[in-house]
CSV table of C-alpha atoms and ligand atoms in Angstrom, one decimal:
chain,number,residue,atom,x,y,z
A,1,MET,CA,20.4,18.3,4.0
A,2,GLU,CA,17.7,18.7,6.4
A,3,LYS,CA,17.2,16.1,9.0
A,4,SER,CA,13.6,15.9,9.3
A,5,TYR,CA,10.5,16.4,7.0
A,6,GLU,CA,7.2,17.5,7.9
A,7,VAL,CA,4.3,16.6,5.9
A,8,THR,CA,0.7,16.9,6.3
A,9,ILE,CA,-1.7,14.7,5.4
A,10,GLY,CA,-5.3,16.6,5.9
A,11,VAL,CA,-5.6,17.9,9.0
A,12,LEU,CA,-2.8,15.3,10.8
A,13,LYS,CA,1.3,16.5,10.8
A,14,ARG,CA,4.1,14.3,10.5
A,15,LYS,CA,7.8,14.4,11.2
A,16,LEU,CA,9.6,12.5,9.0
A,17,PRO,CA,13.4,11.4,9.5
A,18,ILE,CA,14.9,11.7,6.2
A,19,ILE,CA,17.1,8.8,6.2
A,20,PRO,CA,19.7,7.5,2.8
A,21,ILE,CA,18.3,4.4,1.4
A,22,SER,CA,21.6,4.3,-0.8
A,23,SER,CA,24.6,6.4,-2.1
A,24,THR,CA,22.4,8.7,-4.0
A,25,VAL,CA,18.9,8.7,-2.5
A,26,ALA,CA,17.7,9.4,0.7
A,27,ILE,CA,13.7,9.3,1.5
A,28,ALA,CA,11.4,10.8,4.2
A,29,SER,CA,10.5,7.7,6.1
A,30,PHE,CA,6.8,7.2,6.8
A,31,VAL,CA,6.1,4.4,9.0
A,32,LEU,CA,2.4,3.5,9.6
A,33,LEU,CA,2.6,0.6,11.6
A,34,GLY,CA,1.9,1.9,14.9
A,35,ASP,CA,0.0,5.4,14.2
A,36,THR,CA,-3.6,4.2,15.1
A,37,GLU,CA,-4.4,8.0,14.3
A,38,MET,CA,-3.2,8.4,11.0
A,39,ALA,CA,-4.2,4.7,10.0
A,40,SER,CA,-8.1,5.8,11.0
A,41,TYR,CA,-8.3,9.2,9.5
A,42,ALA,CA,-6.2,8.6,6.4
A,43,ALA,CA,-8.8,5.4,5.6
A,44,ALA,CA,-11.8,7.5,6.4
A,45,GLU,CA,-10.4,10.6,3.6
A,46,LEU,CA,-9.4,7.5,1.1
A,47,VAL,CA,-13.0,6.5,1.2
A,48,LYS,CA,-14.7,9.9,0.8
A,49,ARG,CA,-12.3,9.8,-2.3
A,50,ILE,CA,-13.3,6.1,-3.6
A,51,THR,CA,-15.9,6.3,-5.9
A,52,GLU,CA,-15.8,3.4,-7.9
A,53,PRO,CA,-17.6,0.2,-6.4
A,54,PHE,CA,-15.2,-2.6,-5.2
A,55,ASP,CA,-16.2,-6.0,-3.8
A,56,GLU,CA,-12.8,-7.0,-2.1
A,57,ILE,CA,-10.0,-5.1,-0.4
A,58,VAL,CA,-6.1,-6.1,-1.5
A,59,THR,CA,-3.1,-4.9,0.5
A,60,MET,CA,0.7,-5.8,1.0
A,61,GLU,CA,2.7,-7.1,4.0
A,62,SER,CA,3.3,-4.9,5.6
A,63,LYS,CA,2.7,-1.3,6.1
A,64,GLY,CA,-0.6,-1.6,3.9
A,65,ILE,CA,-1.8,-3.9,6.8
A,66,PRO,CA,-3.2,-1.3,9.1
A,67,LEU,CA,-4.7,1.5,6.4
A,68,ALA,CA,-6.7,-1.8,5.0
A,69,GLU,CA,-8.1,-3.4,8.8
A,70,GLU,CA,-8.9,0.8,8.8
A,71,ILE,CA,-10.9,0.4,5.2
A,72,SER,CA,-12.3,-2.5,6.2
A,73,LYS,CA,-14.2,-1.4,8.9
A,74,ILE,CA,-14.9,1.8,7.8
A,75,THR,CA,-16.6,0.0,4.7
A,76,HIS,CA,-18.4,-2.8,6.7
A,77,ARG,CA,-16.3,-5.7,5.2
A,78,LYS,CA,-16.0,-8.5,7.1
A,79,ASN,CA,-12.4,-9.4,6.0
A,80,TYR,CA,-9.6,-8.3,3.6
A,81,VAL,CA,-6.6,-9.7,1.7
A,82,VAL,CA,-2.9,-9.8,2.7
A,83,LEU,CA,-0.4,-10.1,-0.2
A,84,ARG,CA,2.8,-11.6,1.7
A,85,LYS,CA,6.7,-10.9,0.8
A,86,SER,CA,7.0,-14.9,1.5
A,87,VAL,CA,5.5,-18.1,1.5
A,88,LYS,CA,4.1,-19.7,4.5
A,89,GLY,CA,3.6,-23.1,5.4
A,90,TYR,CA,0.2,-22.6,5.7
A,91,MET,CA,-0.7,-21.5,2.3
A,92,ALA,CA,-2.1,-23.8,-0.3
A,93,HIS,CA,-0.6,-23.4,-3.7
A,94,PRO,CA,1.0,-19.9,-3.0
A,95,ILE,CA,1.2,-17.5,-6.0
A,96,SER,CA,4.5,-15.6,-6.7
A,97,VAL,CA,5.5,-12.4,-8.7
A,98,PRO,CA,8.8,-10.6,-8.2
A,99,VAL,CA,8.6,-7.2,-6.3
A,100,LYS,CA,11.2,-4.7,-5.5
A,101,SER,CA,10.1,-1.4,-3.9
A,102,ILE,CA,12.9,1.9,-3.7
A,103,THR,CA,13.5,0.5,-0.3
A,104,THR,CA,14.6,-2.3,-0.5
A,105,ASN,CA,17.9,-3.3,-2.6
A,106,GLU,CA,16.9,-6.8,-3.9
A,107,SER,CA,14.2,-8.4,-5.6
A,108,GLN,CA,11.6,-10.1,-2.9
A,109,THR,CA,9.0,-12.2,-4.1
A,110,LEU,CA,4.8,-11.1,-3.1
A,111,VAL,CA,2.3,-14.0,-2.7
A,112,LEU,CA,-1.3,-15.1,-3.0
A,113,ASP,CA,-1.6,-17.2,-0.6
A,114,GLY,CA,-4.0,-20.0,-2.8
A,115,ASN,CA,-6.5,-20.0,-0.2
A,116,ASP,CA,-7.8,-16.3,-1.6
A,117,VAL,CA,-7.8,-17.0,-4.6
A,118,LEU,CA,-11.6,-17.7,-5.4
A,119,ARG,CA,-12.3,-14.8,-3.0
A,120,LEU,CA,-10.8,-12.5,-5.8
A,121,THR,CA,-11.5,-14.2,-9.4
A,122,ASP,CA,-14.3,-12.1,-11.2
A,123,LYS,CA,-13.9,-9.3,-8.4
A,124,ARG,CA,-13.7,-5.8,-8.3
A,125,ILE,CA,-10.5,-4.9,-6.6
A,126,LEU,CA,-9.6,-1.7,-4.3
A,127,LEU,CA,-5.4,-2.3,-4.3
A,128,VAL,CA,-4.1,-0.2,-0.8
A,129,ASP,CA,-0.9,0.8,0.1
A,130,ASP,CA,0.5,3.4,2.4
A,131,VAL,CA,2.8,4.9,-0.1
A,132,ILE,CA,3.2,4.8,-3.9
A,133,SER,CA,6.9,5.5,-4.5
A,134,THR,CA,8.9,3.4,-7.5
A,135,GLY,CA,5.0,1.9,-8.2
A,136,GLY,CA,7.3,-1.4,-8.3
A,137,SER,CA,5.2,-3.1,-5.5
A,138,LEU,CA,1.9,-2.0,-7.2
A,139,THR,CA,2.9,-3.4,-10.2
A,140,ALA,CA,3.3,-6.5,-8.3
A,141,ALA,CA,-0.1,-7.2,-6.8
A,142,GLU,CA,-1.4,-5.5,-10.4
A,143,ASN,CA,0.7,-9.0,-11.9
A,144,LEU,CA,-1.2,-11.2,-9.0
A,145,MET,CA,-4.5,-10.0,-9.6
A,146,ALA,CA,-3.9,-10.6,-13.3
A,147,LYS,CA,-2.9,-14.0,-12.9
A,148,VAL,CA,-5.9,-15.1,-10.7
A,149,ASP,CA,-8.5,-13.1,-13.3
A,150,ALA,CA,-9.1,-10.4,-10.3
A,151,ASN,CA,-9.7,-7.1,-11.9
A,152,VAL,CA,-8.6,-3.9,-10.1
A,153,VAL,CA,-11.0,-0.8,-10.3
A,154,CYS,CA,-9.1,1.4,-7.5
A,155,LYS,CA,-5.2,1.5,-6.6
A,156,CYS,CA,-5.1,4.0,-3.2
A,157,ALA,CA,-2.0,5.5,-0.7
A,158,ILE,CA,-1.9,7.9,1.8
A,159,LEU,CA,1.0,9.5,0.0
A,160,ALA,CA,2.6,9.3,-3.6
A,161,GLU,CA,6.5,9.7,-3.8
A,162,GLY,CA,8.8,10.7,-6.1
A,163,THR,CA,7.5,10.6,-9.4
A,164,ALA,CA,4.3,8.6,-8.3
A,165,ALA,CA,2.9,12.3,-7.4
A,166,THR,CA,2.2,13.2,-11.2
A,167,ARG,CA,0.4,9.6,-11.8
A,168,ASP,CA,-3.2,9.7,-12.3
A,169,ASP,CA,-4.3,6.2,-12.0
A,170,ILE,CA,-4.3,6.7,-7.8
A,171,THR,CA,-6.3,7.7,-5.3
A,172,VAL,CA,-3.8,9.7,-2.7
A,173,LEU,CA,-4.1,12.1,0.0
A,174,GLY,CA,-0.6,13.8,-0.3
A,175,SER,CA,3.3,13.2,-1.7
A,176,LEU,CA,6.1,13.2,-0.4
A,177,PRO,CA,9.7,14.2,-2.2
A,178,VAL,CA,12.7,11.7,-2.8
A,179,PHE,CA,15.9,13.5,-2.0
A,180,SER,CA,19.0,13.6,-3.4
A,181,ILE,CA,22.0,13.2,-1.5
B,201,PRP,O1,6.2,2.1,-5.2
B,201,PRP,P1,7.6,1.4,-4.0
B,201,PRP,O2,8.4,1.9,-4.7
B,201,PRP,O3,7.2,-0.2,-4.3
B,201,PRP,O4,7.2,1.8,-2.8
B,201,PRP,C1,6.3,1.8,-2.1
B,201,PRP,C2,6.4,0.1,-0.9
B,201,PRP,O5,7.3,0.7,-0.6
B,201,PRP,C3,6.9,0.3,1.0
B,201,PRP,O6,7.3,-1.4,1.6
B,201,PRP,P2,8.7,-1.9,1.6
B,201,PRP,O7,8.6,-2.5,0.2
B,201,PRP,O8,9.5,-0.7,2.3
B,201,PRP,O9,8.1,-2.8,2.8
B,201,PRP,P3,7.2,-2.8,4.2
B,201,PRP,O10,5.9,-2.6,3.8
B,201,PRP,O11,6.9,-3.8,4.7
B,201,PRP,O12,8.5,-2.1,5.2
B,201,PRP,C4,5.4,1.1,0.9
B,201,PRP,O13,4.8,-0.1,2.2
B,201,PRP,C5,5.2,0.1,-0.3
B,201,PRP,O14,4.6,-1.5,-0.1
B,202,ADE,N1,9.1,7.3,2.6
B,202,ADE,C1,8.5,6.1,2.6
B,202,ADE,N2,8.3,5.6,4.0
B,202,ADE,C2,8.2,4.1,4.2
B,202,ADE,N3,8.3,3.7,3.0
B,202,ADE,C3,8.3,3.5,2.0
B,202,ADE,N4,8.4,2.9,1.1
B,202,ADE,C4,8.4,4.0,-0.3
B,202,ADE,N5,8.6,5.0,0.4
B,202,ADE,C5,8.3,5.0,1.7
């Protein structure tokens, strides 16, 4: 098997290392953290494609954060909400749901700080992540939004991976294969 995979996202190209994540499956590892150029370019391209009006931006720890930050700046928002992967002592009445992504063997938790609930209830939500693969992370975020009566109007990511590439309910800029070992 090749050791890397070149992905094209608009005018940008990235050479991604192919990393086994189980005995049978490998992914082309796309790490947005630290890639300022990609985060700002992808945010601008996604904003052009998002037609639904939204009130609040919500993302998931951790690799969705730089993208949400850029989308927030471009759309002149003062803030956005980050769903965390653990309960922190500074949270008030945290609300948790289970989450499992393609990169993680065990189930984790996705947590909404109770301090953020009032900002989300009855609002139109844009959900932001870097990659959507099995959809486990996105579904967990949607479950959290449902728990606080927030209305998800748009779901976006830079890349759809594997079977997510055929989804018609997400806005993305490109796709990634999943590799069989
Ligand atoms: O559609 P899924 O199968 O859920 O995969 C997508 C998720 O996987 C990655 O997060 P990861 O769990 O690796 O956590 P990280 O962002 O903290 O590295 C990515 O940032 C998405 O949130
Ligand atoms: N290809 C990928 N690279 C990094 N994180 C991911 N999460 C899901 N797919 C991923």
